[in-house]
Coordinates of C-alpha atoms in Angstrom, one line a residue:
M131 CA 72.9 -62.4 -18.0
A132 CA 72.4 -65.1 -15.8
D133 CA 75.7 -67.1 -17.9
Q134 CA 78.0 -65.1 -15.9
L135 CA 77.7 -66.9 -13.2
L136 CA 81.0 -68.7 -11.9
S137 CA 78.7 -71.5 -10.2
A138 CA 76.1 -72.0 -13.5
V139 CA 79.6 -74.2 -14.4
S140 CA 80.4 -77.0 -12.8
D141 CA 83.9 -77.1 -13.1
Y142 CA 86.9 -75.1 -14.7
A143 CA 90.2 -75.7 -16.7
S144 CA 91.6 -72.8 -16.2
I145 CA 90.3 -69.4 -15.7
P146 CA 88.8 -67.5 -18.3
E147 CA 90.8 -64.1 -19.4
G148 CA 88.7 -62.1 -18.1
Y149 CA 89.7 -62.6 -14.2
V150 CA 93.3 -62.5 -14.8
R151 CA 94.7 -60.1 -12.8
P152 CA 97.8 -57.9 -14.4
E153 CA 101.3 -59.0 -13.1
S154 CA 101.6 -56.3 -10.9
Q155 CA 98.2 -56.5 -9.5
R156 CA 98.0 -60.3 -8.3
P157 CA 97.6 -61.5 -4.8
R158 CA 101.4 -63.2 -4.4
L159 CA 100.1 -65.9 -2.4
N160 CA 103.2 -66.6 -1.2
E161 CA 104.1 -64.0 1.1
V162 CA 101.2 -63.5 2.5
I163 CA 101.6 -63.8 7.2
R164 CA 100.0 -67.2 8.5
G165 CA 99.7 -68.3 11.6
A166 CA 100.5 -64.4 12.8
N167 CA 98.2 -63.6 16.3
I168 CA 94.9 -61.9 15.2
P169 CA 92.3 -60.0 18.2
T170 CA 90.1 -62.5 19.6
V171 CA 87.7 -60.9 22.0
D172 CA 85.5 -63.0 24.6
L173 CA 82.1 -61.7 24.9
G174 CA 81.3 -64.0 27.6
S175 CA 83.7 -62.5 30.0
E176 CA 82.6 -60.7 33.1
D177 CA 85.6 -58.1 32.8
E178 CA 83.7 -55.8 30.8
P179 CA 86.8 -53.6 31.7
Q180 CA 89.0 -55.8 29.7
I181 CA 86.6 -56.2 26.3
I182 CA 86.6 -52.3 26.5
A183 CA 90.9 -51.9 26.4
Q184 CA 90.4 -55.2 23.9
V185 CA 87.9 -53.7 21.5
A186 CA 89.0 -49.7 21.8
D187 CA 93.5 -52.0 20.7
A188 CA 91.4 -54.3 18.3
C189 CA 90.4 -51.1 16.8
R190 CA 93.1 -48.9 16.7
S191 CA 95.7 -51.3 15.4
F192 CA 94.9 -53.7 13.6
G193 CA 90.7 -52.6 12.4
F194 CA 89.2 -55.8 13.3
F195 CA 88.7 -58.7 15.0
Q196 CA 87.4 -62.4 15.9
V197 CA 84.3 -62.6 18.8
V198 CA 83.7 -65.5 21.1
N199 CA 81.2 -66.4 22.7
H200 CA 79.3 -63.9 21.3
G201 CA 75.3 -65.2 21.5
V202 CA 74.6 -65.9 18.4
P203 CA 73.6 -69.4 18.0
L204 CA 75.8 -72.3 16.2
E205 CA 73.5 -74.1 15.5
S206 CA 72.2 -70.7 13.5
M207 CA 75.5 -70.0 12.6
Q208 CA 75.6 -73.9 11.0
K209 CA 72.3 -74.2 8.9
M210 CA 73.0 -69.9 7.6
M211 CA 76.2 -72.1 6.3
A212 CA 74.5 -75.1 5.1
V213 CA 71.1 -72.7 3.3
A214 CA 73.7 -70.6 1.7
S215 CA 75.8 -74.3 0.3
E216 CA 72.5 -75.5 -1.1
F217 CA 70.9 -71.4 -3.3
F218 CA 74.6 -71.7 -5.1
R219 CA 74.1 -76.1 -5.6
L220 CA 70.8 -75.0 -7.4
P221 CA 70.0 -75.6 -11.2
P222 CA 71.0 -72.5 -14.0
E223 CA 68.1 -72.0 -14.4
E224 CA 67.0 -71.1 -11.3
K225 CA 69.0 -68.5 -9.8
A226 CA 69.0 -66.8 -13.2
K227 CA 65.8 -65.9 -11.3
H228 CA 67.1 -63.5 -9.1
Y229 CA 70.3 -63.0 -10.9
S230 CA 70.8 -58.9 -11.5
D231 CA 73.9 -56.2 -12.0
D232 CA 71.9 -53.1 -11.4
P233 CA 74.0 -52.2 -7.3
A234 CA 70.7 -50.8 -6.9
K235 CA 68.4 -53.9 -6.7
K236 CA 67.1 -53.9 -2.5
M237 CA 67.4 -58.2 -4.2
R238 CA 69.4 -59.6 -6.0
L239 CA 71.7 -63.0 -7.4
S240 CA 74.9 -61.1 -9.7
T241 CA 78.9 -62.3 -9.7
S242 CA 82.7 -60.6 -8.9
F243 CA 81.0 -57.1 -7.9
N244 CA 80.4 -54.4 -9.9
I245 CA 80.7 -55.8 -13.0
K246 CA 79.2 -52.6 -16.0
K247 CA 82.7 -51.6 -14.4
E248 CA 85.3 -53.5 -13.9
T249 CA 87.6 -53.9 -16.9
V250 CA 88.8 -57.4 -14.3
R251 CA 86.4 -59.6 -12.3
N252 CA 87.3 -61.3 -9.3
W253 CA 86.2 -65.0 -8.7
R254 CA 83.0 -64.4 -7.3
D255 CA 79.9 -65.5 -6.9
Y256 CA 77.0 -63.9 -3.9
L257 CA 73.2 -62.9 -3.2
R258 CA 73.2 -59.0 -1.8
L259 CA 69.8 -58.5 0.6
H260 CA 68.6 -56.6 2.1
C261 CA 67.6 -57.5 5.2
Y262 CA 66.1 -54.3 7.9
P263 CA 62.7 -54.1 8.8
L264 CA 62.9 -57.8 7.9
E265 CA 58.8 -58.0 7.3
E266 CA 59.7 -55.2 4.0
F267 CA 62.3 -57.6 2.2
V268 CA 61.4 -60.7 3.2
P269 CA 58.9 -61.7 1.1
G270 CA 61.7 -60.9 -1.9
W271 CA 63.9 -63.4 -1.2
P272 CA 64.8 -66.8 -2.6
S273 CA 61.5 -69.0 -1.2
N274 CA 63.8 -71.9 -2.7
P275 CA 65.3 -73.6 -0.3
A276 CA 62.3 -74.0 1.4
S277 CA 64.1 -73.3 4.6
F278 CA 65.6 -70.1 3.2
R279 CA 63.4 -66.8 4.6
D280 CA 63.3 -68.3 7.9
V281 CA 66.5 -69.7 8.1
V282 CA 68.2 -66.6 7.5
S283 CA 65.6 -64.2 9.3
T284 CA 66.4 -66.1 12.5
Y285 CA 70.6 -65.3 11.7
C286 CA 69.3 -61.5 10.5
R287 CA 67.9 -60.9 13.9
E288 CA 70.8 -62.7 15.9
V289 CA 73.7 -60.5 13.9
R290 CA 72.2 -57.5 15.0
R291 CA 71.3 -57.3 18.3
L292 CA 74.9 -59.1 17.5
G293 CA 76.1 -55.0 16.1
F294 CA 73.8 -52.9 18.7
R295 CA 76.5 -55.1 21.4
L296 CA 79.4 -54.2 19.5
L297 CA 78.4 -50.4 18.9
R298 CA 77.9 -50.3 23.0
A299 CA 81.5 -51.1 23.4
I300 CA 83.0 -49.5 21.7
S301 CA 81.5 -45.9 21.5
L302 CA 82.8 -46.7 25.6
S303 CA 85.8 -47.5 24.2
L304 CA 86.0 -44.1 23.5
E305 CA 85.2 -42.9 26.3
L306 CA 81.9 -42.2 24.9
E307 CA 78.3 -43.1 26.0
E308 CA 77.5 -46.3 26.1
G309 CA 74.0 -45.3 23.4
Y310 CA 76.4 -42.5 21.4
M311 CA 77.1 -44.7 17.8
A312 CA 74.1 -45.9 17.9
K313 CA 71.9 -43.0 18.0
V314 CA 74.2 -41.5 15.6
L315 CA 73.9 -43.7 12.9
G316 CA 70.6 -44.3 13.3
E317 CA 67.6 -46.5 13.0
Q318 CA 70.3 -48.1 11.1
E319 CA 69.6 -50.7 7.6
Q320 CA 71.0 -54.1 7.6
H321 CA 72.6 -55.5 4.5
M322 CA 73.9 -59.2 3.6
A323 CA 76.4 -60.5 1.6
V324 CA 75.7 -64.2 0.2
N325 CA 79.2 -65.2 -1.7
Y326 CA 80.6 -68.1 -2.8
Y327 CA 83.7 -68.1 -4.6
P328 CA 84.5 -71.5 -6.8
K329 CA 87.1 -74.1 -7.0
C330 CA 89.9 -71.5 -9.4
P331 CA 92.0 -73.7 -11.5
E332 CA 94.7 -70.5 -11.4
P333 CA 93.9 -68.8 -8.1
E334 CA 97.1 -67.5 -8.2
L335 CA 96.2 -65.1 -10.8
T336 CA 93.2 -63.9 -9.7
Y337 CA 90.8 -62.6 -6.4
G338 CA 87.5 -64.1 -4.8
L339 CA 87.2 -60.4 -3.9
Q340 CA 90.7 -58.2 -4.7
A341 CA 91.3 -55.1 -1.4
H342 CA 89.0 -52.8 0.2
T343 CA 87.5 -50.9 2.9
D344 CA 84.0 -51.3 4.2
P345 CA 81.6 -48.5 3.2
N346 CA 78.8 -48.2 6.1
A347 CA 79.9 -49.0 9.7
L348 CA 80.2 -52.6 11.5
T349 CA 80.9 -55.8 9.1
I350 CA 80.0 -59.3 10.8
L351 CA 81.4 -62.2 9.3
L352 CA 80.7 -65.4 9.2
Q353 CA 83.2 -67.4 7.6
D354 CA 83.6 -70.7 6.2
P355 CA 84.3 -72.9 8.9
N356 CA 86.4 -75.2 6.9
V357 CA 88.7 -73.4 4.2
A358 CA 90.0 -70.2 5.0
G359 CA 90.4 -66.9 2.0
L360 CA 90.0 -64.2 4.2
Q361 CA 93.5 -62.1 4.8
V362 CA 94.0 -58.5 6.0
L363 CA 96.2 -55.4 5.8
K364 CA 98.8 -54.9 8.8
D365 CA 102.5 -52.7 8.2
G366 CA 102.1 -53.5 5.0
K367 CA 102.4 -57.0 5.2
W368 CA 98.8 -59.5 4.2
I369 CA 97.5 -61.5 6.3
A370 CA 96.2 -64.9 6.6
V371 CA 92.5 -65.1 8.9
N372 CA 92.3 -69.1 9.7
P373 CA 88.4 -69.9 10.0
Q374 CA 88.5 -70.6 13.9
P375 CA 86.0 -72.2 15.8
D376 CA 83.0 -70.3 15.9
A377 CA 83.7 -67.0 15.8
L378 CA 82.3 -64.4 13.7
V379 CA 85.0 -61.6 12.1
I380 CA 84.5 -58.3 13.1
N381 CA 85.5 -55.1 10.7
I382 CA 85.1 -51.0 11.5
G383 CA 83.9 -49.7 8.8
D384 CA 84.3 -46.1 6.9
Q385 CA 81.8 -44.1 8.6
L386 CA 83.2 -45.6 12.3
Q387 CA 87.0 -44.4 11.1
A388 CA 85.1 -41.1 10.7
L389 CA 83.2 -40.9 14.0
S390 CA 86.6 -41.3 15.8
N391 CA 87.8 -39.1 14.0
G392 CA 90.4 -41.1 12.3
R393 CA 91.4 -43.4 15.5
Y394 CA 89.4 -46.1 14.9
R395 CA 90.2 -47.6 11.0
S396 CA 88.5 -49.4 8.2
V397 CA 90.6 -52.4 7.0
W398 CA 91.7 -53.4 4.3
H399 CA 91.4 -56.7 3.3
R400 CA 90.6 -59.0 0.5
A401 CA 89.6 -62.3 -0.3
V402 CA 92.1 -64.8 -2.2
V403 CA 90.4 -68.7 -3.7
N404 CA 92.3 -71.6 -4.3
S405 CA 92.5 -74.8 -6.3
D406 CA 91.5 -77.5 -3.9
R407 CA 88.0 -76.2 -2.0
E408 CA 85.5 -73.3 -2.9
R409 CA 83.7 -71.3 -0.2
M410 CA 81.2 -69.8 1.6
S411 CA 80.9 -66.9 3.7
V412 CA 78.4 -64.9 4.8
A413 CA 79.3 -61.3 5.1
S414 CA 75.7 -58.6 7.4
F415 CA 76.6 -55.1 6.7
L416 CA 74.9 -51.9 9.7
C417 CA 74.7 -49.2 7.5
P418 CA 73.6 -45.5 8.6
S419 CA 70.3 -44.4 7.3
N420 CA 71.1 -43.0 4.5
S421 CA 70.0 -39.6 5.7
V422 CA 73.0 -39.9 8.5
V423 CA 75.2 -36.4 9.2
I424 CA 78.8 -37.8 10.2
S425 CA 80.8 -36.1 12.4
P426 CA 83.5 -36.8 14.9
P427 CA 81.8 -36.1 18.2
E428 CA 83.2 -32.8 20.1
K429 CA 84.8 -35.2 22.8
L430 CA 87.4 -36.4 19.7
V431 CA 88.3 -33.3 18.5
G432 CA 88.5 -30.8 21.5
D433 CA 91.3 -29.8 23.0
G434 CA 93.6 -29.5 20.1
A435 CA 92.5 -31.7 17.3
R436 CA 91.1 -30.5 14.3
P437 CA 88.5 -33.2 12.8
V438 CA 90.0 -35.3 9.7
Y439 CA 87.2 -35.5 7.8
R440 CA 84.5 -33.1 6.7
T441 CA 80.8 -33.2 7.3
Y442 CA 79.5 -35.4 5.1
T443 CA 75.9 -37.6 4.9
Y444 CA 75.9 -40.9 4.8
D445 CA 73.9 -41.5 1.1
E446 CA 76.9 -38.6 -0.6
Y447 CA 79.1 -41.1 1.1
Y448 CA 77.6 -44.1 -0.7
K449 CA 77.3 -42.9 -4.1
K450 CA 80.6 -41.7 -4.4
F451 CA 81.7 -44.9 -3.5
W452 CA 80.3 -47.1 -6.0
T453 CA 81.0 -44.6 -8.7
R454 CA 84.6 -45.9 -8.2
N455 CA 86.5 -48.9 -8.5
L456 CA 86.6 -51.2 -4.9
D457 CA 90.4 -50.8 -5.0
D458 CA 90.7 -47.8 -5.5
D459 CA 92.3 -45.5 -3.0
H460 CA 90.4 -44.9 0.3
C461 CA 87.4 -43.7 -0.5
L462 CA 87.8 -41.0 2.9
E463 CA 90.1 -39.9 1.3
L464 CA 87.9 -37.8 -0.7
F465 CA 86.2 -36.5 2.2
E466 CA 89.3 -35.3 4.5
S467 CA 89.0 -31.4 5.7

């Protein structure tokens, strides 16, 4: 099955039929808005009220923002990208040791998104890792490249710290206690997707990953510093998010949309590919514990407001998410009250 990996082939003269989107579903790259003003929050600022206000505005209007001076060392970010690239350059027989198309596996190398369900594939290979607690999962991670476990472990710890800083800011931006989101989400799991998008001979016919929202609480994305590909949906238009030096991209996930009672948006986003250069990205996901009950705080449903979504557990939501196609209507709509 590992021969299905895109990275098993050095170059493609044309795109295989299984990756070609119907005309109505293609990315229409010429219609994408470029050079848009993307929200950027400087977490190194000493003006905390301004940080909180910027986070609130970005979560309401976009559902995502970029952060700079975020505390994750540049060296750690560079090493993470380097070891990820080195992994995908390993010989096919070495990568094949980690291949699986079982979404339930906690460490697996796979392709597209969920090939058991898809009718059209995405132009992507990815390595999926569970990352918390590290001592439980690291022994099962790839040991080649030799530095992989050490580099990725270090990056995971730093990103987790940043995630909890952001959850504090998001709590305060909703006028909740600073520890509210971290507490209600439980002892959060942490997952990682290391994404590899090869050069594509016909990028206008396919996606690296089609439009979707993230089912978790918060996503922290490390972009390839030299190759653009991330796009977000705003007011019905796709906007290119070009890499910003030393920045990380923050996505609000479905669970924060539900916990904010719909005040904050889980952003629709997609990855596109190009014919000139391969692209890498590393997405880190903070996820509620499976048993956590998702329900908005009383403060956000008072004064005549009603809960937008019914109460549910994250386990219920996540299972429903994986029974659907990635680009189906928003999964949260199935949980509306």
